XYZ file of C-alpha atoms in Angstrom:
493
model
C -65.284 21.668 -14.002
C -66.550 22.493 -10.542
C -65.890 26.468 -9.875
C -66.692 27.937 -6.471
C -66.661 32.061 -6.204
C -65.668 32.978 -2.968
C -66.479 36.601 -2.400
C -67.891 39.183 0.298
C -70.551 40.712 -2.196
C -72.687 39.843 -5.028
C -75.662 41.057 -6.669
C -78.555 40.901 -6.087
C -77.672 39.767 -2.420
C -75.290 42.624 -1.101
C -73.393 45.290 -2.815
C -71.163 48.048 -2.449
C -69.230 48.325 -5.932
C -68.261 46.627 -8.811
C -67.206 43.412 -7.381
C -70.686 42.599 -6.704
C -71.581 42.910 -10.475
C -69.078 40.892 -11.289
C -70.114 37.868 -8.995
C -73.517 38.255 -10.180
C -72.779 37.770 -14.044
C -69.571 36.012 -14.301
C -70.655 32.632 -12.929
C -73.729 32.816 -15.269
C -71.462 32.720 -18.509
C -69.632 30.080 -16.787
C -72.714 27.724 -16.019
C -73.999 28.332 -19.858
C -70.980 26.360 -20.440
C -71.702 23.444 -18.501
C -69.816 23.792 -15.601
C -70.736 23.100 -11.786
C -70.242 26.919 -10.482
C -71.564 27.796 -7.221
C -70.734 30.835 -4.740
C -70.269 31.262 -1.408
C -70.840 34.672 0.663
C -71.155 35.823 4.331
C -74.402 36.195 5.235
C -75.211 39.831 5.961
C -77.859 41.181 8.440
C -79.188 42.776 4.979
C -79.734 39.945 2.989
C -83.298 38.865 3.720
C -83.930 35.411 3.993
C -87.536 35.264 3.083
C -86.610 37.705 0.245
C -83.770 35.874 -1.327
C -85.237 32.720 -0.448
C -82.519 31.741 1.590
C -83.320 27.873 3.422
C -80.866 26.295 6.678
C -79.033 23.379 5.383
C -78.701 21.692 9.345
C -74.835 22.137 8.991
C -72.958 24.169 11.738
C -69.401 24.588 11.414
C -66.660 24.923 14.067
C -64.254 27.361 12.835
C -60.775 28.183 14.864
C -60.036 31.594 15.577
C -56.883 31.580 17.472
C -57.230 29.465 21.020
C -61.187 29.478 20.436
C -63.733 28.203 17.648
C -66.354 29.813 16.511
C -69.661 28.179 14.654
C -71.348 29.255 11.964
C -74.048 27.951 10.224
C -74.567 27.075 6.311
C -77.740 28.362 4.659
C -78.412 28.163 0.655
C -80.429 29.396 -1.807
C -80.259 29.775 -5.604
C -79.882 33.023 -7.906
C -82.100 33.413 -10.849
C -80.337 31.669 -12.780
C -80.208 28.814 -11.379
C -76.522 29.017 -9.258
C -76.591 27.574 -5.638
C -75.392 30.271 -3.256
C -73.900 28.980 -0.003
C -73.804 32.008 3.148
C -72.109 31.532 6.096
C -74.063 32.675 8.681
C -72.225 34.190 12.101
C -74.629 36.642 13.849
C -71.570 38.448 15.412
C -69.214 38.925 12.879
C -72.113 39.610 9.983
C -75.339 40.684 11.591
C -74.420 44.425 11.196
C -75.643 47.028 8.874
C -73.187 47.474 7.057
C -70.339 44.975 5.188
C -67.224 46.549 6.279
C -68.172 49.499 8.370
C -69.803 52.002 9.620
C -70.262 55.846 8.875
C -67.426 56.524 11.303
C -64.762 54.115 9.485
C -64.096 50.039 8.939
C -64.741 47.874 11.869
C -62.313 47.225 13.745
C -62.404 43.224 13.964
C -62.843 43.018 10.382
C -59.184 40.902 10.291
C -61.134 38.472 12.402
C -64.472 38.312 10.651
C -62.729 37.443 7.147
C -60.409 35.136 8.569
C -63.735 33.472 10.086
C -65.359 33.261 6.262
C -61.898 32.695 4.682
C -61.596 29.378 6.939
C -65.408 28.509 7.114
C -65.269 28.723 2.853
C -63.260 25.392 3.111
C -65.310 23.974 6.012
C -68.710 24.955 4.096
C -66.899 22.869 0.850
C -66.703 19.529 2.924
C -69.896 20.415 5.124
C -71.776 20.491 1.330
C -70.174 18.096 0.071
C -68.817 19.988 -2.970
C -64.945 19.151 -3.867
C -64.141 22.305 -5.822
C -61.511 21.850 -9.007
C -61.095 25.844 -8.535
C -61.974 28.758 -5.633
C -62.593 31.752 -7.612
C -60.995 34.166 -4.948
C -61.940 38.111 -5.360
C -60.158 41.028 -2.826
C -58.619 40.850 0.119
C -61.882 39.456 2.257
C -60.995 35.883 0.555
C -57.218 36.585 0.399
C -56.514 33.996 3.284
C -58.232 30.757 1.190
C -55.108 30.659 -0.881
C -52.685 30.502 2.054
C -55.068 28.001 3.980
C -54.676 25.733 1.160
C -51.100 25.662 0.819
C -50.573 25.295 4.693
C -53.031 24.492 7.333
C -54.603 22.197 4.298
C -51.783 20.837 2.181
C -52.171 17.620 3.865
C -56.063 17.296 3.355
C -56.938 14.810 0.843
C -60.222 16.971 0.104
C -58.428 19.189 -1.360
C -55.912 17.555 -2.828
C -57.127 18.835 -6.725
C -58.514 21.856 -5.552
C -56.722 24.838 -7.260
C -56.735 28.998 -6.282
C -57.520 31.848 -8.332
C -57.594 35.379 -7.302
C -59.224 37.976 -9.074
C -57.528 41.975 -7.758
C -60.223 44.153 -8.504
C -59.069 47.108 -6.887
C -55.108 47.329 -5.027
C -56.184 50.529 -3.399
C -57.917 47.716 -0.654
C -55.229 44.987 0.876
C -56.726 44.255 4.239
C -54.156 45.748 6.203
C -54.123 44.753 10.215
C -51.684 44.892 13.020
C -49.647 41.696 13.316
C -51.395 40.980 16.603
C -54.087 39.714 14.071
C -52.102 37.174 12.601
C -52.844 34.908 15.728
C -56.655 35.009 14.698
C -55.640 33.120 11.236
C -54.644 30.333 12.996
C -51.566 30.143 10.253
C -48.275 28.435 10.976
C -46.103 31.266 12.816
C -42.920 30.507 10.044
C -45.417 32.073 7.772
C -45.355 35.632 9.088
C -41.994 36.736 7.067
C -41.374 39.746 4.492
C -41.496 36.848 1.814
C -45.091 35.832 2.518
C -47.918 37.320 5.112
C -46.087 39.729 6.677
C -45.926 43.705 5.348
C -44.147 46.217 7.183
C -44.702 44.409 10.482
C -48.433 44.001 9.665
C -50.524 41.412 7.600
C -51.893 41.959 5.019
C -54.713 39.465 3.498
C -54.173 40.506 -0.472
C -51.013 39.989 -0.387
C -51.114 36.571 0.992
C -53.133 35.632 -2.303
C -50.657 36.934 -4.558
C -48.025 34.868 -2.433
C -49.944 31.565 -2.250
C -52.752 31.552 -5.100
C -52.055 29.457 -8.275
C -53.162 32.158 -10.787
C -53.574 35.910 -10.120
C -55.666 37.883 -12.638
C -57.044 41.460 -12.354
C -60.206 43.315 -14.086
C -57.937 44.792 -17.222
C -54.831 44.004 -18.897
C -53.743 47.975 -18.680
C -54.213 48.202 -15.193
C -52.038 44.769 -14.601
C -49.282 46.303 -16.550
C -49.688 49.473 -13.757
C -50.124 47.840 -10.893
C -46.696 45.690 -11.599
C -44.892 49.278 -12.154
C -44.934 51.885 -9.655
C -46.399 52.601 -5.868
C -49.125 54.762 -7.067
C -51.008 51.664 -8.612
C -49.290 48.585 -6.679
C -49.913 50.549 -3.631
C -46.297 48.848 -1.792
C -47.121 45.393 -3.506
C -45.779 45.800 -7.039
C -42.634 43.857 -6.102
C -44.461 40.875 -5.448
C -46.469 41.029 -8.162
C -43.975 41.440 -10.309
C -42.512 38.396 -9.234
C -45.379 36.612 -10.058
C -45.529 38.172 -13.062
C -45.561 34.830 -14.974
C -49.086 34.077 -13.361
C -50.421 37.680 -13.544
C -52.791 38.242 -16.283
C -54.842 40.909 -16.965
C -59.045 40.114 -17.893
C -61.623 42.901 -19.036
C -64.347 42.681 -16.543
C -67.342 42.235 -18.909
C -71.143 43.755 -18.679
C -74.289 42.055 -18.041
C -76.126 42.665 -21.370
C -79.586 41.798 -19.777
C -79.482 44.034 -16.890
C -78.264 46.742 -18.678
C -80.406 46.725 -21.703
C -82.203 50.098 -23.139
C -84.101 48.324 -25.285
C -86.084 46.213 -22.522
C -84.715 48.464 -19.683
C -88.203 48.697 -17.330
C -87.001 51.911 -15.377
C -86.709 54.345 -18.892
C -89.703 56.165 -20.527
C -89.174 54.824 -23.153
C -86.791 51.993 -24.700
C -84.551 52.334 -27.793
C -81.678 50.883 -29.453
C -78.718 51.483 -31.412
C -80.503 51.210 -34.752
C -83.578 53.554 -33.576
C -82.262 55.828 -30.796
C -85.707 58.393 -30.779
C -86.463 57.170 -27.809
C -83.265 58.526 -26.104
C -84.575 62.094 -26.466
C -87.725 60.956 -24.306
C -85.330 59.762 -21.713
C -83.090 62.936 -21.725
C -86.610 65.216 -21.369
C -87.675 62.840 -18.779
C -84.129 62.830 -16.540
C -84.051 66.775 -17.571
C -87.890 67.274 -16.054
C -87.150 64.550 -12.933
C -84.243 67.030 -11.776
C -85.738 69.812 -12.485
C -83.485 71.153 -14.658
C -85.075 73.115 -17.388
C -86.100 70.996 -20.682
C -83.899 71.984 -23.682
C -83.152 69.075 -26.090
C -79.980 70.913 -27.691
C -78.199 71.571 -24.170
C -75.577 69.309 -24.279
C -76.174 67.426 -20.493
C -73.612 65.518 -18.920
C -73.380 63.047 -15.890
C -71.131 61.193 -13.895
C -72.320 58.212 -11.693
C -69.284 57.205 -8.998
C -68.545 57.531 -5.398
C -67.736 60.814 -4.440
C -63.627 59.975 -3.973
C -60.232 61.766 -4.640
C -59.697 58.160 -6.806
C -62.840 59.243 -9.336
C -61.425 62.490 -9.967
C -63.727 64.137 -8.673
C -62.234 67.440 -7.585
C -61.175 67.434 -11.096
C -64.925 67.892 -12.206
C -64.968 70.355 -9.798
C -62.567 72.468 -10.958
C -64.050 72.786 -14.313
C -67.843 73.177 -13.057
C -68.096 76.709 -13.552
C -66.069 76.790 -17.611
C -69.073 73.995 -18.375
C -71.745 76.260 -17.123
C -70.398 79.060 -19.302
C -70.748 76.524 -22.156
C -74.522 76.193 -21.618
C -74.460 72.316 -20.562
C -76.110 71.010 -17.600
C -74.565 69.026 -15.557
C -75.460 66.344 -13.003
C -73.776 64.373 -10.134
C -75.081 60.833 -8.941
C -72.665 59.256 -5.629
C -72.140 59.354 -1.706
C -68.626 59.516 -0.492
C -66.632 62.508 0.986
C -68.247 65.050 2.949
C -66.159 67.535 1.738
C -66.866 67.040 -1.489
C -70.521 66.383 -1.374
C -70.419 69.800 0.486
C -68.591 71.057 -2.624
C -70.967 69.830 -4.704
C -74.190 70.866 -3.042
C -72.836 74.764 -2.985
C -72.341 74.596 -6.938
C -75.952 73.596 -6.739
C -77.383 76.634 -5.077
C -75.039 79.098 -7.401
C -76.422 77.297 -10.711
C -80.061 76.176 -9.796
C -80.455 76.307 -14.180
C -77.676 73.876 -14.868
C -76.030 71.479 -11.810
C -77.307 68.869 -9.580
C -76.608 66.121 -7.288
C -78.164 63.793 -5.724
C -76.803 61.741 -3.093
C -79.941 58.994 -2.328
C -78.193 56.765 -4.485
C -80.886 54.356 -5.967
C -81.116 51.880 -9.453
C -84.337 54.089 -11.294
C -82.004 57.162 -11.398
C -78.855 55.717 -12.504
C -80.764 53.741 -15.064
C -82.396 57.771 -15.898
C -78.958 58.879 -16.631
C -77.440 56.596 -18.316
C -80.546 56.666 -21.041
C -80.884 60.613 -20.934
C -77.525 61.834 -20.912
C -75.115 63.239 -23.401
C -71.895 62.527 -22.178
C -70.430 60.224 -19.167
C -67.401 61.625 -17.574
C -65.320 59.690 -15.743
C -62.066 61.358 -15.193
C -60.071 58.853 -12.727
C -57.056 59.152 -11.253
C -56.867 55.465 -11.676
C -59.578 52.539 -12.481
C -58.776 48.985 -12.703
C -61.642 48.102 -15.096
C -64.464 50.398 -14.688
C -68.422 49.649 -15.396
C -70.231 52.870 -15.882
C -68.135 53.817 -19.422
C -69.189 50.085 -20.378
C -73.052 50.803 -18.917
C -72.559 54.517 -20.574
C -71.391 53.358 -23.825
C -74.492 50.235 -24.424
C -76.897 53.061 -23.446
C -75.585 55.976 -26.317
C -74.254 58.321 -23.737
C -70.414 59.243 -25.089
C -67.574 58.538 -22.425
C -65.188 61.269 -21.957
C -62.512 59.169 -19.526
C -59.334 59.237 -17.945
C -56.766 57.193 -20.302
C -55.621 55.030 -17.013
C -56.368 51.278 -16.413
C -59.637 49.528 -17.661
C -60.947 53.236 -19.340
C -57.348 52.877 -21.859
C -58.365 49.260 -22.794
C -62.392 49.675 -23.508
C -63.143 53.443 -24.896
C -61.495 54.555 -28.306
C -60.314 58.306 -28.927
C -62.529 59.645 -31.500
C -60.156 60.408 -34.387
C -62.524 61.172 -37.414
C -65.856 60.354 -39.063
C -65.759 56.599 -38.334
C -62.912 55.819 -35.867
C -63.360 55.874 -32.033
C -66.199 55.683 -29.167
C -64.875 58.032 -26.795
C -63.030 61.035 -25.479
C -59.884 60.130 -23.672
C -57.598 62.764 -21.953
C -54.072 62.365 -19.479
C -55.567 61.258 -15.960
C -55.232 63.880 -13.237
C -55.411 67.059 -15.208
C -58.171 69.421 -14.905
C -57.019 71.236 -17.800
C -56.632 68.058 -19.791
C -60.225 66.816 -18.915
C -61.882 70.187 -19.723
C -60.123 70.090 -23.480
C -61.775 66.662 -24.053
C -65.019 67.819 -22.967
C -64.852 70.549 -25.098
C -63.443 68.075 -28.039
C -66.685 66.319 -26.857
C -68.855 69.395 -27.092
C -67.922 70.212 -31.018
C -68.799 66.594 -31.882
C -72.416 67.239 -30.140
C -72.910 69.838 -32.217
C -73.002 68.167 -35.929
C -75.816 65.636 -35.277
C -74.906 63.318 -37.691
C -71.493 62.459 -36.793
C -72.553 62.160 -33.421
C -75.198 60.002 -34.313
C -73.065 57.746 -35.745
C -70.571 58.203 -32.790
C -73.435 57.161 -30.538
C -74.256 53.963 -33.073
C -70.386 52.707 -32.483
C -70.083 53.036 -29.061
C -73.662 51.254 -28.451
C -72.565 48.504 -30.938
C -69.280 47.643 -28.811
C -69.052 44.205 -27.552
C -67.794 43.857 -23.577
C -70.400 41.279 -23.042
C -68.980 38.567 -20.970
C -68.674 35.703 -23.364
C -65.088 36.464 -24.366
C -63.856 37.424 -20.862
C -65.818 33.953 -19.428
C -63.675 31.876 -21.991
C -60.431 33.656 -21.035
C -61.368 32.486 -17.226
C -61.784 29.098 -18.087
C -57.968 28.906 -19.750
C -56.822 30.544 -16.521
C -58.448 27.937 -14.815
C -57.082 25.023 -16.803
C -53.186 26.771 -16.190
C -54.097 26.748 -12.379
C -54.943 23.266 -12.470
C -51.303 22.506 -14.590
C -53.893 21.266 -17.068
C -52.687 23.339 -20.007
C -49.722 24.678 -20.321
C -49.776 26.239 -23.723
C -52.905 27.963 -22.783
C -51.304 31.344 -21.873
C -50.319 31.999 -25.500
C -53.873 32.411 -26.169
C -54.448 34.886 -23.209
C -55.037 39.115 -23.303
C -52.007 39.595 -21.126
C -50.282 42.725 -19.799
């Protein structure tokens, strides 16, 4: 099968979030199959070309943006695995410093620059000379390829087996613009009605993938149940997805078990694995020493890696702060986000110099020196569609103590005895709720044993992606109408 991802981020090129984890190990498991999978991305100002060995291909594409075209040029290289990356090159939409924005908020032509990548994906296809079976669509950035291909392309034999996917990794982000935009798509006008593009007199590019794409799927089977049921998760879009219901199915995002390794990880002390976790206490001392913090093996120290957002619960955490001093843990804070909060944050740090930190320089050594040196991973989330860090937290022995919302309900068990569960779940968006399962979590530190072997479960889970890559591929096949029994089979919300 010939796959192309279409997709504004991937690691190691460009990343902002999960997404770009996601394009950087999915299409891996996918070409250990066998399969033709390439990916397509804009090319950023930050992604080096000498670095990334990125080479011109010669092929410049004209791409209409309402009464004008626009060129932009096709440059490849391949990942280290092997996958040919395609990036569409457009100095004026791209060569910025950031993806979507600046310090001071989104920019504000960003309806224009996807609808420039969403049309120049299918342009780079024919330009290459790569007839894709599937587009892999992710967010709103490639929400437009679906609706290109059942309108302004119908008719073009190029794509005449060429099916859509789109993956929702997060409904919180739609691509929301003033209907003045809609000129900029160059899309057939009859297509701007309640039914399709338009939303509230606006248009919104997620929402024309869950109108036009073959197959919908999104990063959990919990969170597709959600997002189908009220406002707070379908964010004004859970009517159309529930009419689409039939092609909405719910995938665990999975983790890449190479990257995230503490056995072979090269940024800890000192490596170690579920069957010989010593090691781990040379990371803790390390992380413990690094910060500053004082070094005490038996304070129980816990972390939380996320951007600093009302959605990761933050304020929660903050809330509690000062009952988890009084209970002799240390606590630390990796993420950039709110300036409120960071402020927040930063204060707690000057009234408990012994036991809080936070660091805002976000950077891979020191989230790699938390994962492998603390106790317990909070993530108490209002809502999360999948969620990597319990997954990371989990492979690396540190004990998740999570919202019970989304992605966090479908990967971490409730501890419920001796040998049952890998977590600490409580009801999302309750400060009083998330302090009683940290303090659940605290009792189980304290008996060694059981929390050794709490630690041994929860680093012997399986969310590689081999199971999630051969769900794909049956989504695939139903997009193509090449399997119609296949959804029997399927995880599905």
């Amino acid at each position: 099968m010939k796959i192309l991802f279409a997709a504004s981020e991937c690691v190691p090129f460009c990343k902002t979030g999960g997404l770009a984890d996601v394009i950087g190990a999915l299409p891996k498991e996918l070409r250990k199959r066998r399969h033709d999978v390439r990916i397509i991305l804009p090319k950023y100002r930050t992604i080096r070309g000498q670095e990334f060995g990125l080479k011109e291909t010669g092929e410049v594409l004209k791409i209409p943006i309402g009464s004008r075209s626009e060129s932009g040029e096709v440059r490849v290289a391949k990942s280290e695995k092997g996958i040919r990356v395609y990036f569409l090159h457009h100095d004026g939409y791209f060569g910025r410093s950031g993806l979507y924005r600046t310090p001071a908020g989104d920019y504000p032509d960003n309806a224009e620059r996807f609808a420039f990548f969403c049309r120049g994906v299918l342009e780079a296809c024919k330009a290459m000379e790569f007839r894709p079976d599937i587009i892999h669509c992710h967010d709103w950035q490639t929400g437009l390829i679906p609706a290109y291909l059942k309108t302004t392309y119908r008719y073009d034999s190029y794509f005449q087996r060429t099916a859509s996917v789109m993956t929702i990794h997060n409904m919180a982000y739609q691509g929301i613009f003033p209907k003045s935009a809609f000129v900029q798509t160059g899309l057939p006008l009859e297509e701007f009605t309640p039914a399709k593009l338009e939303f509230y007199d606006q248009i919104n590019f997620l929402k024309a993938a869950l109108v036009y794409a073959d197959m919908l799927t999104t990063v959990s089977p919990t969170y597709a149940t959600q997002i189908q049921g009220t406002g707070e998760f379908g964010r004004g879009l859970e009517g159309v997805l529930r009419q689409r219901s039939r092609q909405l199915v719910g995938i665990l995002n999975g983790l890449d078990t190479e990257e995230w390794n503490p056995a072979k990880d090269p940024f800890l002390p000192k490596p170690f694995d579920a069957d010989d976790k010593r090691g781990r206490r040379d990371c803790k001392a390390y992380l413990q020493k690094s910060l500053r913090l004082p070094l005490d093996s038996e304070a129980p120290l816990l972390a939380m890696v996320a951007r600093l957002d009302p959605q990761k619960g933050v304020d929660l955490l903050i809330d509690i702060l000062p009952a988890l001093i009084k209970r002799h843990a240390q606590v630390v804070v990796l993420g950039q986000g709110d300036p409120f909060l960071q402020a927040q944050l930063e204060s707690f740090e000057s009234l408990y110099p012994d036991s809080f930190r936070v660091r805002s320089d976000f950077n891979d050594p020191l989230a790699h020196h938390i994962y492998g040196g603390c106790d317990m991973f909070l993530m108490p989330s209002r809502f999360e569609p999948c969620g990597l860090g319990q997954l990371i937290a989990m492979r690396y022995g540190a004990i998740p103590v999570v919202a019970d919302t989304g992605g966090l309900h479908d990967t971490v068990t409730q501890v419920a005895g001796r040998d049952v569960g890998t977590g600490f779940l409580f009801q999302a968006d309750s400060a009083p709720a998330f302090q009683g399962a940290i303090q659940d979590a605290l009792h189980w530190f304290t008996d060694k044993s059981m929390w050794d072997r709490l630690q041994h479960r929860a680093m012997t889970a399986d969310f590689s992606w081999g199971a999630s890559a051969e769900f794909y591929l049956q989504i695939y096949r139903l997009a193509l109408g090449r399997d119609s029994r296949a959804r029997t089979s399927l995880r599905i919300s």
